[in-house]
Coordinates of N, CA and C in Angstrom, one line a residue:
X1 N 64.9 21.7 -34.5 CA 65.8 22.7 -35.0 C 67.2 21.9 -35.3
X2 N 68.0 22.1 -36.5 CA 69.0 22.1 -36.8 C 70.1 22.0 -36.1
X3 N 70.5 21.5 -35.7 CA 72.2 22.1 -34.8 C 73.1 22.0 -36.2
X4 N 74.2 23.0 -36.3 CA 74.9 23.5 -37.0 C 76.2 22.4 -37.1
X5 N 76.6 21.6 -36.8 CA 78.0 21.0 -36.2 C 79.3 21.7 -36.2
X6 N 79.6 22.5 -37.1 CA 80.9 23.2 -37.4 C 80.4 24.5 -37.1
X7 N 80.1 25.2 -36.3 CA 79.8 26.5 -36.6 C 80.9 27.0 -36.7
X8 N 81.1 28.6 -37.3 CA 82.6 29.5 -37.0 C 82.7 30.0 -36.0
X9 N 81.6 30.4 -35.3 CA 81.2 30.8 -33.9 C 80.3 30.1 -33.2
X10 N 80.5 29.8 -32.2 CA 79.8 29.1 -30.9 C 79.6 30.1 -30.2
X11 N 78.0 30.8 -29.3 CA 78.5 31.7 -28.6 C 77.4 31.2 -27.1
X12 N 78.4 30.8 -26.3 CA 77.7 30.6 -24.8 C 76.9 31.0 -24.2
X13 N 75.6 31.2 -24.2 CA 74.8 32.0 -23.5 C 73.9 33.2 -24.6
X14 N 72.8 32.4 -23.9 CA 71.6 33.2 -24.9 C 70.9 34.5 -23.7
X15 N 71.7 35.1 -23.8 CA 71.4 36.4 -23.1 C 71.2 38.0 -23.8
X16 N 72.1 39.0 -23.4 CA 71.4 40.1 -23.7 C 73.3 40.2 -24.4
X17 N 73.8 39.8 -23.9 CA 75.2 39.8 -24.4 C 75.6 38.7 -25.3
X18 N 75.3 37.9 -24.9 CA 75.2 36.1 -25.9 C 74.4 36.7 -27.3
X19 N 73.4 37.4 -27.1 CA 72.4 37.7 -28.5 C 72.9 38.7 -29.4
X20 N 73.5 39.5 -28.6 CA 73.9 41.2 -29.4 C 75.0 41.0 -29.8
X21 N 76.0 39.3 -29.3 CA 77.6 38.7 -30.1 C 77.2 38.3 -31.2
X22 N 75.8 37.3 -31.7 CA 75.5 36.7 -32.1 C 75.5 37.8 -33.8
X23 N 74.3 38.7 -33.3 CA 74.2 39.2 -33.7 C 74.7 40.1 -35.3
X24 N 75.6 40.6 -34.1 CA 77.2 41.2 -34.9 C 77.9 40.3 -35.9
X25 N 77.9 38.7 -34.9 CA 79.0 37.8 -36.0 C 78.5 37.5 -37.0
X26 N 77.0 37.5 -37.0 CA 76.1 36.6 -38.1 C 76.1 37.8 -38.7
X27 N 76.2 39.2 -39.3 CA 75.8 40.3 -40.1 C 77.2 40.2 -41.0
X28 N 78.4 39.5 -40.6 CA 79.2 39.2 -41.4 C 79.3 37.7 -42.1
X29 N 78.2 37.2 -42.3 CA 78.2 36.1 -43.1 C 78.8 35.3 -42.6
X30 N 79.3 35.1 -40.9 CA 79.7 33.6 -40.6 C 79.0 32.9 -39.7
X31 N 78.5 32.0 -39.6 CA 77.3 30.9 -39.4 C 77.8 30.6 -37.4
X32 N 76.9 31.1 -37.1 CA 76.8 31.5 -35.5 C 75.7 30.1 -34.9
X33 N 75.9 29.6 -33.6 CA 75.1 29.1 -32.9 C 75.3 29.3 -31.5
X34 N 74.0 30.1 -31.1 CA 74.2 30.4 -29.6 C 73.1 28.9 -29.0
X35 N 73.8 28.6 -28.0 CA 73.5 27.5 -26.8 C 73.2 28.3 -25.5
X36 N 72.0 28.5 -25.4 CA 71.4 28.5 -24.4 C 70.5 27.8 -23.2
X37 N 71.3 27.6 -22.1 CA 71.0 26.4 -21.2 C 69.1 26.2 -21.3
X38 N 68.7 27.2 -20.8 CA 67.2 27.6 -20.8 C 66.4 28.3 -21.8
X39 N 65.4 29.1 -21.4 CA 65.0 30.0 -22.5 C 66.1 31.2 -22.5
X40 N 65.6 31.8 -23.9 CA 66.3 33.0 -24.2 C 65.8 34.5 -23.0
X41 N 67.3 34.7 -22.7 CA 66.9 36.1 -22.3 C 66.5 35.9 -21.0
X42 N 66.2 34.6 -20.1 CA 65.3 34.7 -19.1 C 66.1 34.5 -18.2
X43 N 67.3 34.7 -17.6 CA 68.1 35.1 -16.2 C 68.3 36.5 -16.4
X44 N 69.4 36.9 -15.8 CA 70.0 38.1 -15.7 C 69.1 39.3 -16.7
X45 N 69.2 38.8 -17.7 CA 68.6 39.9 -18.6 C 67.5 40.2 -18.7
X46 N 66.5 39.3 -18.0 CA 64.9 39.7 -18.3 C 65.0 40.4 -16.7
X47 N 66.1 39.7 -15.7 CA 65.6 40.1 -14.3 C 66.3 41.7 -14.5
X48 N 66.9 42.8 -14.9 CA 67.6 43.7 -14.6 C 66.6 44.6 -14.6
X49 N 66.5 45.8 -14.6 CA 65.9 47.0 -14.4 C 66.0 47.8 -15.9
X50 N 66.7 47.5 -16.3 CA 66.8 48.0 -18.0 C 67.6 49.7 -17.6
X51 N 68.1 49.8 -16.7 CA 68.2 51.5 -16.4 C 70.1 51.7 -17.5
X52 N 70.1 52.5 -17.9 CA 71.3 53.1 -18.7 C 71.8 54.7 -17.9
X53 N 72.3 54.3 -16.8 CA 72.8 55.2 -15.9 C 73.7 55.5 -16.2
X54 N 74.5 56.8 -16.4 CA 75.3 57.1 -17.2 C 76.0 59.0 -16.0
X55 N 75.3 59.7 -16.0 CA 75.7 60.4 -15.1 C 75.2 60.3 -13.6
X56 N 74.2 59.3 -13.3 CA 73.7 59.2 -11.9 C 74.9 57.9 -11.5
X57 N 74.7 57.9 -9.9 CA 75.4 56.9 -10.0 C 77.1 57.3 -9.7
X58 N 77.9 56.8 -9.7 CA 79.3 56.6 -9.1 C 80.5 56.6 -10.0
X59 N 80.0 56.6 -11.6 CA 80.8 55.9 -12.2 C 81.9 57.0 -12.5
X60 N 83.2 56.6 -13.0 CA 84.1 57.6 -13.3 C 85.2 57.1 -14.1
X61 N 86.1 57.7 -14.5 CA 86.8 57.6 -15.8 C 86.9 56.4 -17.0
X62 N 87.5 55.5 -17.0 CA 87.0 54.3 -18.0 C 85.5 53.9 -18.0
X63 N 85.1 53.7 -17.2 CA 83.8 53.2 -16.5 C 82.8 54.2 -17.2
X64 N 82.7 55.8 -16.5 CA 81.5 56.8 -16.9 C 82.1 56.6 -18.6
X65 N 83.5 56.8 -19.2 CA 83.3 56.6 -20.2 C 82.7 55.5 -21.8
X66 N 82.9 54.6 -20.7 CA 82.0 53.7 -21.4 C 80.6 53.6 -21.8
X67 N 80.0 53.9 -20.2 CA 78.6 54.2 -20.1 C 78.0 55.6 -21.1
X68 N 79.3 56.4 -21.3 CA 78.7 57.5 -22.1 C 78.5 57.4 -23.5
X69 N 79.8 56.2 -23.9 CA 79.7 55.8 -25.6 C 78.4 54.6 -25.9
X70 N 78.0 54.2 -24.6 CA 76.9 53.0 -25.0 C 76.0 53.6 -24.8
X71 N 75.1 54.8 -24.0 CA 74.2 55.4 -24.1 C 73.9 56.1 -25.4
X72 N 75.3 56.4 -25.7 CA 75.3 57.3 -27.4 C 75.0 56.1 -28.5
X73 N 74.9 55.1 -28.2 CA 74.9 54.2 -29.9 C 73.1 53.6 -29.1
X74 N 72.6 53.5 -28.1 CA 71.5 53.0 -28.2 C 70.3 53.4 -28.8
X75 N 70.2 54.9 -29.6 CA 68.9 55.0 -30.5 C 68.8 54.5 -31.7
X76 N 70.7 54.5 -31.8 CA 70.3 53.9 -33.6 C 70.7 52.6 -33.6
X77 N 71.0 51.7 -31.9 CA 70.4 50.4 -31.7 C 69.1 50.3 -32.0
X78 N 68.4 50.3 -31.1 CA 66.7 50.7 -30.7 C 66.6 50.9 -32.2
X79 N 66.5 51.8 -33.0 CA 65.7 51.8 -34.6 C 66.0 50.9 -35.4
X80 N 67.5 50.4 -35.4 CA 67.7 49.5 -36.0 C 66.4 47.9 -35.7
X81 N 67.0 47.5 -34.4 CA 65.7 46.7 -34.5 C 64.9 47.0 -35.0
X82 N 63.9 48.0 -34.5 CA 62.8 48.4 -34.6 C 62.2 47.9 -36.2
X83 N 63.2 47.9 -37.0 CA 63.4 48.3 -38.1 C 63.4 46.9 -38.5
X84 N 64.6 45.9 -38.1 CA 64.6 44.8 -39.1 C 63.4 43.6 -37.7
X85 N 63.3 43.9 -36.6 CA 62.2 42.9 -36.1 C 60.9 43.6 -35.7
X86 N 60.4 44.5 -36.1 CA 59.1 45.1 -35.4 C 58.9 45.1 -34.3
X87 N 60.0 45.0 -33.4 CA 60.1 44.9 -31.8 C 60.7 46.4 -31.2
X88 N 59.7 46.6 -30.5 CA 60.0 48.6 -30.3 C 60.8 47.8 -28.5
X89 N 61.8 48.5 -28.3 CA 62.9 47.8 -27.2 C 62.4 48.7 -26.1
X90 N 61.6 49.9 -26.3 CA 60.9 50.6 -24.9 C 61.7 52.0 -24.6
X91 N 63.5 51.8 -25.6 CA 64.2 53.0 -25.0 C 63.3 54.4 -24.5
X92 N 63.6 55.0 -23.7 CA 63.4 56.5 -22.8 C 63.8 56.8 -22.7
X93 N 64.8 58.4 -22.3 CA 65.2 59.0 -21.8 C 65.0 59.5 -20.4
X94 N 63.9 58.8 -19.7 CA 63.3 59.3 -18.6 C 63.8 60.2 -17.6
X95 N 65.3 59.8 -17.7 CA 65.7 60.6 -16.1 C 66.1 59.6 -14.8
X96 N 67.0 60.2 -13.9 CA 67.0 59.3 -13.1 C 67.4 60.9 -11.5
X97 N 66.8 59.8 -10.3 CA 66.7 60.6 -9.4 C 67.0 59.8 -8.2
X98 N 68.0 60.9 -7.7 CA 69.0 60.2 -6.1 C 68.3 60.8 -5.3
X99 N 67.6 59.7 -4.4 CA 67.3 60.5 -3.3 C 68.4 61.1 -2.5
X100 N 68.2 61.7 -1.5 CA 68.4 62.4 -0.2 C 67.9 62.3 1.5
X101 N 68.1 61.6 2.3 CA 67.2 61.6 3.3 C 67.7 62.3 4.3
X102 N 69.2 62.6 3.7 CA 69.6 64.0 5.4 C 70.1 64.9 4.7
X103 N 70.4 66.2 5.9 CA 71.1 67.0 4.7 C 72.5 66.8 4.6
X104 N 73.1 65.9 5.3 CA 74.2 65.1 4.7 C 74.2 64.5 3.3
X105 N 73.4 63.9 3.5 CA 73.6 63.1 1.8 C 73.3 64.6 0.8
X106 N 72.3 65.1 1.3 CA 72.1 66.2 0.5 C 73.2 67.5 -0.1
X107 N 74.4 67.5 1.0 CA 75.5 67.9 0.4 C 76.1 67.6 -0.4
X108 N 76.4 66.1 0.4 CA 77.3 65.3 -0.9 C 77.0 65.3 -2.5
X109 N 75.1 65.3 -2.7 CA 75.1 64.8 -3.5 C 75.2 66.9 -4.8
X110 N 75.1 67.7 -4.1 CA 75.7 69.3 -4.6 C 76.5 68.8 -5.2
X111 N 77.9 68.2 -4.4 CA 79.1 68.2 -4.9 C 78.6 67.5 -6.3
X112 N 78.5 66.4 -6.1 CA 78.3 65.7 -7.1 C 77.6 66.2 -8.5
X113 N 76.2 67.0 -8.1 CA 76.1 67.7 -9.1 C 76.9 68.4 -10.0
X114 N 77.6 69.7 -9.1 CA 78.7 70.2 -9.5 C 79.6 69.7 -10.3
X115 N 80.5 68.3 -9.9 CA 81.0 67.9 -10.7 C 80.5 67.1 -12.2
X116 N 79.4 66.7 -12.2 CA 78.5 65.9 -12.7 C 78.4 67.4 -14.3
X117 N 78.4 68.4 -13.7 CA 77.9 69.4 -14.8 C 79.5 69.7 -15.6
X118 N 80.7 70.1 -14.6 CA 81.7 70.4 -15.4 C 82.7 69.1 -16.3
X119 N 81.6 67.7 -16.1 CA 81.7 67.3 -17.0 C 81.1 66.9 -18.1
X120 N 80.0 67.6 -18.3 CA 79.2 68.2 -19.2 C 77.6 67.6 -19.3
X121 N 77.7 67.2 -18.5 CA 76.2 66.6 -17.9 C 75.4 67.9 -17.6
X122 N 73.9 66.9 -17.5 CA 72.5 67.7 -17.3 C 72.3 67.1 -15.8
X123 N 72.2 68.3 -15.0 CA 72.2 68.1 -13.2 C 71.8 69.2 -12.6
X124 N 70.8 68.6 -11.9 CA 70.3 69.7 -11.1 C 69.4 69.1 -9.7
X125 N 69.8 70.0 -8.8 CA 69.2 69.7 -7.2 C 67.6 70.2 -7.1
X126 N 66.9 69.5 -6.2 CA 65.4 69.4 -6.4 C 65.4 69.5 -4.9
X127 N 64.6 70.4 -4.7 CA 64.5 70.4 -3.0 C 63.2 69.5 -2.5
X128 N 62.6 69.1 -1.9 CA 61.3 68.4 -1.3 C 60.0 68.7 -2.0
X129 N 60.0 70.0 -2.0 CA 59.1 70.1 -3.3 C 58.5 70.1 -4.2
X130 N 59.8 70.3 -5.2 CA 60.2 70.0 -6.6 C 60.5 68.6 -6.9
X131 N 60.6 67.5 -5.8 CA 61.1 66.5 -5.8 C 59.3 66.0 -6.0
X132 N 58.8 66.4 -5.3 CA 57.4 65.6 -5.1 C 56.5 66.1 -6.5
X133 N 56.6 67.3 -6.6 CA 56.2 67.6 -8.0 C 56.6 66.9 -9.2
X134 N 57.8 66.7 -9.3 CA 58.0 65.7 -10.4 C 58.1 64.2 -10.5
X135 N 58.0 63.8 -8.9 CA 57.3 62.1 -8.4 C 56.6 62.4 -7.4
X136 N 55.5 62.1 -7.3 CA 54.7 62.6 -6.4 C 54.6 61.1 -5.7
X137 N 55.5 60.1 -5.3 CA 55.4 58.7 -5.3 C 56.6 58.6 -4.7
X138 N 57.7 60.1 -4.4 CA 59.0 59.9 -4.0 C 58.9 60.1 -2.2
X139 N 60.1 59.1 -1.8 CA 60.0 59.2 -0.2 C 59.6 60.4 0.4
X140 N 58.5 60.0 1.4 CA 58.2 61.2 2.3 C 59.4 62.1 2.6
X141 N 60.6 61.3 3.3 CA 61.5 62.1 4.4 C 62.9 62.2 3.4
X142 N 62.3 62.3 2.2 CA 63.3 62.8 1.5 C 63.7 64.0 1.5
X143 N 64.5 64.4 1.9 CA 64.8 66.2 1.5 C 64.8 67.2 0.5
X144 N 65.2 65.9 -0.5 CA 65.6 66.9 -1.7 C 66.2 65.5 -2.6
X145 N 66.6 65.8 -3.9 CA 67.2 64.6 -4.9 C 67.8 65.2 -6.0
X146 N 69.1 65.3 -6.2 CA 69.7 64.9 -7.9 C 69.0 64.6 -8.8
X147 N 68.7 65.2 -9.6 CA 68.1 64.9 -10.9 C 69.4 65.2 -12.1
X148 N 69.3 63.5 -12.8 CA 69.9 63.8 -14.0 C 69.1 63.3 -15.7
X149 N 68.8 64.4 -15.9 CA 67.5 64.3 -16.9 C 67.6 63.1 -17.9
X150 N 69.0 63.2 -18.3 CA 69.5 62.6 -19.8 C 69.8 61.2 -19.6
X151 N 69.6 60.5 -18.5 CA 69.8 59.4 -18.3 C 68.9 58.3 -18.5
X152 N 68.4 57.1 -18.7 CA 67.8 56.7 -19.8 C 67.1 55.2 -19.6
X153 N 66.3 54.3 -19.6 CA 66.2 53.1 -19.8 C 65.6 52.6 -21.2
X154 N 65.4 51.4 -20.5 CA 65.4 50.4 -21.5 C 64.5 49.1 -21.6
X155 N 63.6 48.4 -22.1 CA 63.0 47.0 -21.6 C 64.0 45.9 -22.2
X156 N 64.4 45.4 -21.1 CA 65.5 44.6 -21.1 C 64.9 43.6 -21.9
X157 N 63.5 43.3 -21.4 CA 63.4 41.8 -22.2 C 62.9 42.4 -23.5
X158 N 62.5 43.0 -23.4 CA 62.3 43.4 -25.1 C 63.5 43.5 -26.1
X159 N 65.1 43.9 -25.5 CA 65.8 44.4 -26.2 C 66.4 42.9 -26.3
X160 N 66.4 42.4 -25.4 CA 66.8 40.6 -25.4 C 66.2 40.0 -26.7
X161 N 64.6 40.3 -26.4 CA 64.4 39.9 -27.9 C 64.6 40.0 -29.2
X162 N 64.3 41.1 -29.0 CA 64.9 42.1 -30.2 C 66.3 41.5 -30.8
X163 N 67.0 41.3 -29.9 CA 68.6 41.2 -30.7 C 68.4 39.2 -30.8
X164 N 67.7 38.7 -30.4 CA 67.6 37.1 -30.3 C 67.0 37.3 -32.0
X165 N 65.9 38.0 -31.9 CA 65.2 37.5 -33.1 C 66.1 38.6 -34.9
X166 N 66.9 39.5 -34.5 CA 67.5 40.0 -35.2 C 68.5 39.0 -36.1
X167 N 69.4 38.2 -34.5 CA 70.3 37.0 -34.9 C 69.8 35.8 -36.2
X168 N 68.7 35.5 -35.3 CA 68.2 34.6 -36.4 C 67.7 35.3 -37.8
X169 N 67.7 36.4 -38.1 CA 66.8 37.0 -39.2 C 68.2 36.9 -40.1
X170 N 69.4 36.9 -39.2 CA 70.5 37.4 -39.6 C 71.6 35.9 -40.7
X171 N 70.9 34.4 -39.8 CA 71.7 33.8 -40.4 C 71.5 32.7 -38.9
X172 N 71.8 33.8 -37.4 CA 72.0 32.9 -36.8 C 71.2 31.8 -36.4
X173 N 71.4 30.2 -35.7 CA 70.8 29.4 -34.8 C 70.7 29.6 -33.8
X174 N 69.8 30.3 -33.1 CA 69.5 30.6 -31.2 C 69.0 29.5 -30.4
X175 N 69.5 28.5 -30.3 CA 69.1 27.2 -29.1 C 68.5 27.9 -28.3
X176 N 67.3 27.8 -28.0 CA 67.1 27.6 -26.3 C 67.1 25.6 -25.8
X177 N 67.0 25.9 -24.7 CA 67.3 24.3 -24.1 C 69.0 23.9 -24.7
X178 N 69.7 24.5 -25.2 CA 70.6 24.1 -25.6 C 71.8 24.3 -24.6
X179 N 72.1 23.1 -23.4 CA 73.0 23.6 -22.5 C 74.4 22.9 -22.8
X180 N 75.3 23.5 -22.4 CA 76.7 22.7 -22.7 C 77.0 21.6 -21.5
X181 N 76.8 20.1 -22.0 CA 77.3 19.1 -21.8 C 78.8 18.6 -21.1
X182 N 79.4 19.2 -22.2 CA 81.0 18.7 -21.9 C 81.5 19.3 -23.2
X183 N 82.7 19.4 -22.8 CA 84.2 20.1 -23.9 C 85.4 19.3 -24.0
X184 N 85.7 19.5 -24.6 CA 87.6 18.9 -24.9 C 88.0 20.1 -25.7
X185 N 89.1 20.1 -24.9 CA 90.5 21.3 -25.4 C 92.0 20.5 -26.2
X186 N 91.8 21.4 -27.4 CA 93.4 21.5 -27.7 C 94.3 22.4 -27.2
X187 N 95.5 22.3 -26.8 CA 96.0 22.9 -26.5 C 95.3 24.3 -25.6
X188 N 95.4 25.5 -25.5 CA 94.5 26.6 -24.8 C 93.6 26.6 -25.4
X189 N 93.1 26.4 -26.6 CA 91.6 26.3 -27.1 C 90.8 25.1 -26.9
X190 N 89.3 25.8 -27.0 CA 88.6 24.8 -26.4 C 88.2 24.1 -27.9
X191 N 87.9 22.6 -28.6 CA 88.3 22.1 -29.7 C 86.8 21.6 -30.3
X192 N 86.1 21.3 -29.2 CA 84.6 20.4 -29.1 C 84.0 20.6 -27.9
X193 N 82.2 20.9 -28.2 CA 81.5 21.0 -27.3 C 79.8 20.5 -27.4
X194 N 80.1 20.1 -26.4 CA 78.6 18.7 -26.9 C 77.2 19.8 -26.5
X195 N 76.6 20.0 -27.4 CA 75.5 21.1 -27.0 C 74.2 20.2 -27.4
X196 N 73.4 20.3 -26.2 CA 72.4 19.3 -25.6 C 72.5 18.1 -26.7
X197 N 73.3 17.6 -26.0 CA 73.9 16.2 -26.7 C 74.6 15.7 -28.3
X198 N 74.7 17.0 -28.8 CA 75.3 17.1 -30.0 C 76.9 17.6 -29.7
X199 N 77.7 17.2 -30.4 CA 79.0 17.7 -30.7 C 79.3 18.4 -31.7
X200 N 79.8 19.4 -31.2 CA 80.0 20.3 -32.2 C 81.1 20.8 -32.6
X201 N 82.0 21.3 -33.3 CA 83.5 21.6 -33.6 C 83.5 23.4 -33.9
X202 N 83.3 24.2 -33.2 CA 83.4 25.4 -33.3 C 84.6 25.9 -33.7
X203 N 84.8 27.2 -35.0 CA 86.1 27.8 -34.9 C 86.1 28.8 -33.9
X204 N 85.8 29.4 -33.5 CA 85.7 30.0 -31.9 C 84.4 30.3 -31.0
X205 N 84.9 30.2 -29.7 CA 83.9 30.2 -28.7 C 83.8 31.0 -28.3
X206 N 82.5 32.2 -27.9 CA 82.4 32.9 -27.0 C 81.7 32.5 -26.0
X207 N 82.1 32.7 -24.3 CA 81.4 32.7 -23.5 C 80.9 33.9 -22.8
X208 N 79.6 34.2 -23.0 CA 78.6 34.6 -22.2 C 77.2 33.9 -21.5
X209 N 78.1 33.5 -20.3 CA 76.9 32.8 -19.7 C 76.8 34.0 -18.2
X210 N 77.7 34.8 -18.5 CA 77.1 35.1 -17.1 C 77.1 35.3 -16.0
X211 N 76.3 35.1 -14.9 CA 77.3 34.6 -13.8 C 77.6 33.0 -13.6
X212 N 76.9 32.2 -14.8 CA 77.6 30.8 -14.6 C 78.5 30.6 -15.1
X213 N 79.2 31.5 -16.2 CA 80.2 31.4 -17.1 C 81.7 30.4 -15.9
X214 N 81.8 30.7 -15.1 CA 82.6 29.5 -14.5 C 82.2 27.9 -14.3
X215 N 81.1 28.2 -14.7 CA 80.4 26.6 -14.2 C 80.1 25.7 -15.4
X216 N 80.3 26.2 -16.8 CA 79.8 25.3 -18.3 C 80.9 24.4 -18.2
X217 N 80.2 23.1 -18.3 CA 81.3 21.7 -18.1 C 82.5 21.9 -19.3
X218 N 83.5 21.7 -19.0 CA 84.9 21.8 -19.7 C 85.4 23.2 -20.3
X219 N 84.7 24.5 -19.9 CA 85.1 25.7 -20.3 C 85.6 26.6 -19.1
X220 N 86.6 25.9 -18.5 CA 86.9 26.2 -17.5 C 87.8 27.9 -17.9
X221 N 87.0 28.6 -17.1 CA 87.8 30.3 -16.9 C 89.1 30.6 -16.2
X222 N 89.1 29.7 -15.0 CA 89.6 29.9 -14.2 C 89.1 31.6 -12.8
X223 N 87.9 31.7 -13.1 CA 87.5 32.7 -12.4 C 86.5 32.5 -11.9
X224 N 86.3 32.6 -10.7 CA 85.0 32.2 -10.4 C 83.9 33.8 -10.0
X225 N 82.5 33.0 -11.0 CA 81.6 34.3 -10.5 C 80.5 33.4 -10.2
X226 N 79.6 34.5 -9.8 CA 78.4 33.5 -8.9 C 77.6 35.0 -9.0
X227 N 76.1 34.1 -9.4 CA 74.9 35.2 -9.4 C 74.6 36.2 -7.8
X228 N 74.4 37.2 -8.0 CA 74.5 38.1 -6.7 C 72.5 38.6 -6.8
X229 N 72.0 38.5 -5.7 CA 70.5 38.8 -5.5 C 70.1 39.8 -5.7
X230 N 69.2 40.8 -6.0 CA 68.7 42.3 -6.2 C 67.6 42.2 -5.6
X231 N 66.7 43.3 -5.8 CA 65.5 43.8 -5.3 C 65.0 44.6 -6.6
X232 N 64.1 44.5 -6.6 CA 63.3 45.9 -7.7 C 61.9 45.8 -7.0
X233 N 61.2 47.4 -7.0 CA 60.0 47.3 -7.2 C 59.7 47.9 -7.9

């Protein structure tokens, strides 16, 4: 493959965020190369759960509002792909459910409903039940659970792809194996960046790497993040 040497955009990280920059820049006709250390899509973004939690969950003013305008643009994400790569992204509306295991949490989580509704959410309490009736796979010594219907996922790696292969349909270069080497800065901008051994002169950089995003040689943030471990089953 090609390396671009001048791109107008450089964009750090071939991820779920690296891909859907890419994406965007290349739909306006300016010549994109994302550098991605490894394969595409295969940290953070293939490992996540794909879940679009939106009224479950903790979130509140800037935050739930965000999650509520990105939940709103993801079907005519999802079709769009669908549409320009034949890659169906898996969206659902499935629902999402808080357990309960005392009737402490079981209060808290009322309130919650409560408020959850007068801000115009779909919420409703499930007693042990109704809980097993509609998971019949949910904890024994559950009590009861929140259900909030309109809440939603997603196949992360599918949508990873989806937007990787959209980029390229688009104009963009998607490196995989393409890791950043070393940089030189002019002044606050970063000027040159050697992408798996090529140098390149980008008119701007985006970095999405991530949680390595403090670690790409000469793109220093000044913030340090560091990958944090999960669980799924």
């Amino acid at each position: 493959m090609s390396i671009p040497t001048a791109p107008d955009v450089l964009v750090v990280g071939g991820g779920v965020i690296g891909c859907a920059v890419a994406r965007l820049v290349a739909a306006g006709g300016r010549t994109v190369l994302v550098a991605e250390r490894g394969a595409i899509g295969t940290e953070a973004s293939s490992a996540a759960a794909g879940m679009l939690a939106v009224a479950s969950g903790g979130a509140e003013d800037d935050v739930l509002a965000m999650r509520r305008a990105s939940l709103a643009l993801h079907p005519a994400l999802a079709a769009a792909l669908r549409d320009e790569t034949g890659i169906d992204v898996g969206l659902v509306r499935i629902g999402a459910l808080e357990l309960c295991l005392s009737e402490a949490e079981a209060a808290s989580q009322r309130e919650r409903i409560a408020h959850r509704r007068a801000q115009g959410f779909s919420a409703e309490w499930l007693d042990g039940a109704a809980l097993r009736a509609l998971e019949p796979l949910a904890n024994v010594d559950a009590v009861g659970a929140a259900h909030y219907p309109d809440d939603a996922r997603v196949d992360n790696a599918r949508l990873v792809a989806a937007l990787a292969e959209s980029a390229r349909r688009r104009g963009a270069v998607v490196l995989a194996g393409g890791a950043v080497r070393a940089a030189t800065r002019e002044g606050d901008r970063v000027a040159r960046v050697q992408v798996a051994g090529t140098w390149v002169t980008p008119g701007q950089v985006v970095l999405a790497a991530g949680a390595w995003s403090s670690r790409v040689p000469g793109i220093e943030i000044g913030l340090e993040v560091a990958p944090a471990r999960g669980q799924m089953l």
